[in-house]
């Protein structure tokens, strides 16, 4: 975990201004809603570039570069997530109409599917933000990584989805701190945990 500790120091102590600005830029660029995916990739791209000391002196330059370069990837991410959620909602509707063992099994399948998707997403977003790997190859790599580095995956999930749960529990009080800093802080924790594994297992193959 030595690399993770170094990344945490870099992102939260040396690059805290970039962290703050990346969060504000994500909030601003997400306002049209259609651009949430590209904005999410851009924010993570800012963090991964700084994790490897590749960041521009201007956070805005990095954010805008990744936003433009990965725009259609972000839209593709939105489409895939949206389709997946529609399938989950349809499955939940079907489960509600079943009785007995069939209902229980379908709910178990839905729960397991959501957990696996949450695991995969932890690696997929930084991979899409900072690599040229095709979308579905990145999805496959992210799924494999989530199991290959399971302890890191679970810690990163705690940081990202735990902060999301806190946001929902404290809503609407949490809106302002989330929009200003907390989202990027959760993403930075996740990047610090998963980026060493991505560098070790994925990028040497590119």
GROMACS .gro file of C-alpha atoms in nm:
model
  206
    1UNK     CA    1   0.000   0.000   0.000
    2UNK     CA    2   0.307   0.224  -0.016
    3UNK     CA    3   0.213   0.361  -0.357
    4UNK     CA    4  -0.137   0.438  -0.235
    5UNK     CA    5   0.000   0.635   0.059
    6UNK     CA    6   0.220   0.839  -0.174
    7UNK     CA    7  -0.072   0.906  -0.407
    8UNK     CA    8  -0.291   1.016  -0.117
    9UNK     CA    9  -0.023   1.263  -0.006
   10UNK     CA   10   0.019   1.393  -0.360
   11UNK     CA   11  -0.350   1.434  -0.438
   12UNK     CA   12  -0.466   1.571  -0.103
   13UNK     CA   13  -0.162   1.777   0.002
   14UNK     CA   14   0.027   1.879  -0.310
   15UNK     CA   15  -0.265   1.888  -0.555
   16UNK     CA   16  -0.551   2.004  -0.331
   17UNK     CA   17  -0.615   2.309  -0.547
   18UNK     CA   18  -0.651   2.087  -0.855
   19UNK     CA   19  -0.883   1.863  -0.654
   20UNK     CA   20  -1.108   2.155  -0.567
   21UNK     CA   21  -1.108   2.298  -0.919
   22UNK     CA   22  -1.173   1.957  -1.078
   23UNK     CA   23  -1.480   1.916  -0.857
   24UNK     CA   24  -1.611   2.262  -0.946
   25UNK     CA   25  -1.552   2.199  -1.316
   26UNK     CA   26  -1.731   1.865  -1.295
   27UNK     CA   27  -2.029   2.036  -1.132
   28UNK     CA   28  -2.039   2.309  -1.397
   29UNK     CA   29  -1.999   2.074  -1.694
   30UNK     CA   30  -2.260   1.833  -1.556
   31UNK     CA   31  -2.537   2.091  -1.549
   32UNK     CA   32  -2.668   1.998  -1.896
   33UNK     CA   33  -2.706   1.639  -1.754
   34UNK     CA   34  -2.623   1.492  -2.096
   35UNK     CA   35  -2.257   1.570  -2.028
   36UNK     CA   36  -2.232   1.399  -1.686
   37UNK     CA   37  -2.037   1.107  -1.839
   38UNK     CA   38  -1.774   1.319  -2.017
   39UNK     CA   39  -1.743   1.544  -1.712
   40UNK     CA   40  -1.690   1.242  -1.485
   41UNK     CA   41  -1.416   1.108  -1.714
   42UNK     CA   42  -1.256   1.454  -1.730
   43UNK     CA   43  -1.245   1.486  -1.351
   44UNK     CA   44  -1.092   1.140  -1.317
   45UNK     CA   45  -0.850   1.221  -1.598
   46UNK     CA   46  -0.725   1.521  -1.402
   47UNK     CA   47  -0.663   1.296  -1.102
   48UNK     CA   48  -0.493   1.011  -1.290
   49UNK     CA   49  -0.264   1.250  -1.479
   50UNK     CA   50  -0.157   1.404  -1.150
   51UNK     CA   51  -0.115   1.062  -0.994
   52UNK     CA   52   0.156   0.993  -1.255
   53UNK     CA   53   0.307   1.344  -1.250
   54UNK     CA   54   0.176   1.405  -1.602
   55UNK     CA   55  -0.057   1.687  -1.507
   56UNK     CA   56  -0.047   2.026  -1.673
   57UNK     CA   57   0.021   2.321  -1.445
   58UNK     CA   58  -0.335   2.428  -1.520
   59UNK     CA   59  -0.610   2.195  -1.400
   60UNK     CA   60  -0.847   2.363  -1.646
   61UNK     CA   61  -0.624   2.265  -1.940
   62UNK     CA   62  -0.619   1.900  -1.830
   63UNK     CA   63  -0.992   1.893  -1.765
   64UNK     CA   64  -1.083   2.049  -2.099
   65UNK     CA   65  -0.839   1.825  -2.288
   66UNK     CA   66  -0.984   1.504  -2.137
   67UNK     CA   67  -1.341   1.632  -2.171
   68UNK     CA   68  -1.297   1.683  -2.545
   69UNK     CA   69  -1.083   1.373  -2.607
   70UNK     CA   70  -1.314   1.138  -2.415
   71UNK     CA   71  -1.648   1.306  -2.489
   72UNK     CA   72  -1.797   1.021  -2.690
   73UNK     CA   73  -1.660   0.767  -2.445
   74UNK     CA   74  -1.846   0.952  -2.173
   75UNK     CA   75  -2.167   0.944  -2.377
   76UNK     CA   76  -2.114   0.574  -2.439
   77UNK     CA   77  -2.068   0.522  -2.065
   78UNK     CA   78  -2.396   0.703  -1.999
   79UNK     CA   79  -2.575   0.488  -2.256
   80UNK     CA   80  -2.442   0.160  -2.115
   81UNK     CA   81  -2.522   0.259  -1.756
   82UNK     CA   82  -2.868   0.378  -1.859
   83UNK     CA   83  -2.944   0.053  -2.045
   84UNK     CA   84  -2.818  -0.152  -1.751
   85UNK     CA   85  -3.038   0.038  -1.505
   86UNK     CA   86  -3.341  -0.010  -1.730
   87UNK     CA   87  -3.275  -0.385  -1.729
   88UNK     CA   88  -3.243  -0.380  -1.349
   89UNK     CA   89  -3.570  -0.186  -1.314
   90UNK     CA   90  -3.747  -0.428  -1.549
   91UNK     CA   91  -3.608  -0.724  -1.354
   92UNK     CA   92  -3.724  -0.566  -1.027
   93UNK     CA   93  -4.071  -0.525  -1.176
   94UNK     CA   94  -4.077  -0.891  -1.277
   95UNK     CA   95  -3.956  -0.994  -0.931
   96UNK     CA   96  -4.240  -0.801  -0.774
   97UNK     CA   97  -4.489  -1.014  -0.966
   98UNK     CA   98  -4.336  -1.347  -0.862
   99UNK     CA   99  -4.389  -1.550  -0.547
  100UNK     CA  100  -4.182  -1.791  -0.345
  101UNK     CA  101  -3.842  -1.918  -0.454
  102UNK     CA  102  -3.856  -1.755  -0.798
  103UNK     CA  103  -3.892  -1.409  -0.644
  104UNK     CA  104  -3.611  -1.473  -0.397
  105UNK     CA  105  -3.375  -1.601  -0.665
  106UNK     CA  106  -3.443  -1.308  -0.896
  107UNK     CA  107  -3.381  -1.056  -0.616
  108UNK     CA  108  -3.057  -1.235  -0.532
  109UNK     CA  109  -2.955  -1.214  -0.897
  110UNK     CA  110  -3.038  -0.841  -0.908
  111UNK     CA  111  -2.842  -0.774  -0.588
  112UNK     CA  112  -2.538  -0.970  -0.710
  113UNK     CA  113  -2.552  -0.796  -1.047
  114UNK     CA  114  -2.557  -0.452  -0.884
  115UNK     CA  115  -2.265  -0.543  -0.658
  116UNK     CA  116  -2.056  -0.671  -0.950
  117UNK     CA  117  -2.140  -0.360  -1.154
  118UNK     CA  118  -2.034  -0.139  -0.862
  119UNK     CA  119  -1.704  -0.329  -0.836
  120UNK     CA  120  -1.636  -0.298  -1.208
  121UNK     CA  121  -1.721   0.072  -1.219
  122UNK     CA  122  -1.445   0.151  -0.970
  123UNK     CA  123  -1.185   0.055  -1.233
  124UNK     CA  124  -1.379   0.134  -1.548
  125UNK     CA  125  -1.402   0.511  -1.500
  126UNK     CA  126  -1.027   0.578  -1.455
  127UNK     CA  127  -0.949   0.331  -1.736
  128UNK     CA  128  -1.181   0.512  -1.977
  129UNK     CA  129  -1.046   0.849  -1.863
  130UNK     CA  130  -0.678   0.773  -1.917
  131UNK     CA  131  -0.630   0.501  -2.178
  132UNK     CA  132  -0.692   0.427  -2.542
  133UNK     CA  133  -0.834   0.081  -2.468
  134UNK     CA  134  -1.162   0.020  -2.656
  135UNK     CA  135  -1.471   0.063  -2.440
  136UNK     CA  136  -1.573  -0.301  -2.403
  137UNK     CA  137  -1.213  -0.415  -2.362
  138UNK     CA  138  -1.182  -0.163  -2.080
  139UNK     CA  139  -1.504  -0.300  -1.932
  140UNK     CA  140  -1.365  -0.653  -1.938
  141UNK     CA  141  -1.030  -0.542  -1.792
  142UNK     CA  142  -1.211  -0.351  -1.516
  143UNK     CA  143  -1.416  -0.659  -1.426
  144UNK     CA  144  -1.102  -0.874  -1.404
  145UNK     CA  145  -0.914  -0.612  -1.203
  146UNK     CA  146  -1.197  -0.582  -0.953
  147UNK     CA  147  -1.140  -0.948  -0.857
  148UNK     CA  148  -0.762  -0.954  -0.901
  149UNK     CA  149  -0.723  -0.673  -0.649
  150UNK     CA  150  -1.030  -0.739  -0.435
  151UNK     CA  151  -0.910  -0.570  -0.111
  152UNK     CA  152  -0.831  -0.248  -0.301
  153UNK     CA  153  -1.163  -0.277  -0.482
  154UNK     CA  154  -1.361  -0.302  -0.160
  155UNK     CA  155  -1.178  -0.008  -0.004
  156UNK     CA  156  -1.237   0.205  -0.314
  157UNK     CA  157  -1.603   0.105  -0.317
  158UNK     CA  158  -1.629   0.215   0.043
  159UNK     CA  159  -1.484   0.555  -0.045
  160UNK     CA  160  -1.702   0.619  -0.351
  161UNK     CA  161  -2.032   0.456  -0.263
  162UNK     CA  162  -1.998   0.534   0.106
  163UNK     CA  163  -1.970   0.903   0.026
  164UNK     CA  164  -2.271   0.871  -0.205
  165UNK     CA  165  -2.474   0.716   0.077
  166UNK     CA  166  -2.374   1.000   0.310
  167UNK     CA  167  -2.476   1.249   0.042
  168UNK     CA  168  -2.820   1.091   0.012
  169UNK     CA  169  -2.867   1.066   0.389
  170UNK     CA  170  -2.779   1.432   0.447
  171UNK     CA  171  -2.956   1.569   0.139
  172UNK     CA  172  -3.013   1.862   0.080
  173UNK     CA  173  -2.750   1.983   0.328
  174UNK     CA  174  -2.485   1.778   0.146
  175UNK     CA  175  -2.542   1.937  -0.197
  176UNK     CA  176  -2.302   2.230  -0.155
  177UNK     CA  177  -2.002   2.039  -0.008
  178UNK     CA  178  -2.057   1.761  -0.264
  179UNK     CA  179  -2.064   2.010  -0.552
  180UNK     CA  180  -1.752   2.191  -0.426
  181UNK     CA  181  -1.514   1.919  -0.306
  182UNK     CA  182  -1.646   1.588  -0.173
  183UNK     CA  183  -1.704   1.416  -0.506
  184UNK     CA  184  -1.347   1.479  -0.622
  185UNK     CA  185  -1.219   1.378  -0.278
  186UNK     CA  186  -1.399   1.042  -0.303
  187UNK     CA  187  -1.269   0.998  -0.659
  188UNK     CA  188  -0.915   1.081  -0.542
  189UNK     CA  189  -0.936   0.816  -0.268
  190UNK     CA  190  -1.052   0.565  -0.527
  191UNK     CA  191  -0.779   0.660  -0.777
  192UNK     CA  192  -0.512   0.632  -0.505
  193UNK     CA  193  -0.630   0.278  -0.436
  194UNK     CA  194  -0.685   0.144  -0.788
  195UNK     CA  195  -0.433   0.333  -1.000
  196UNK     CA  196  -0.128   0.129  -0.887
  197UNK     CA  197  -0.308  -0.190  -0.991
  198UNK     CA  198  -0.404  -0.042  -1.328
  199UNK     CA  199  -0.046   0.068  -1.392
  200UNK     CA  200   0.086  -0.273  -1.291
  201UNK     CA  201  -0.156  -0.500  -1.473
  202UNK     CA  202  -0.307  -0.306  -1.763
  203UNK     CA  203  -0.078  -0.036  -1.898
  204UNK     CA  204   0.229  -0.259  -1.950
  205UNK     CA  205   0.013  -0.451  -2.201
  206UNK     CA  206  -0.074  -0.140  -2.408
   0.00000   0.00000   0.00000
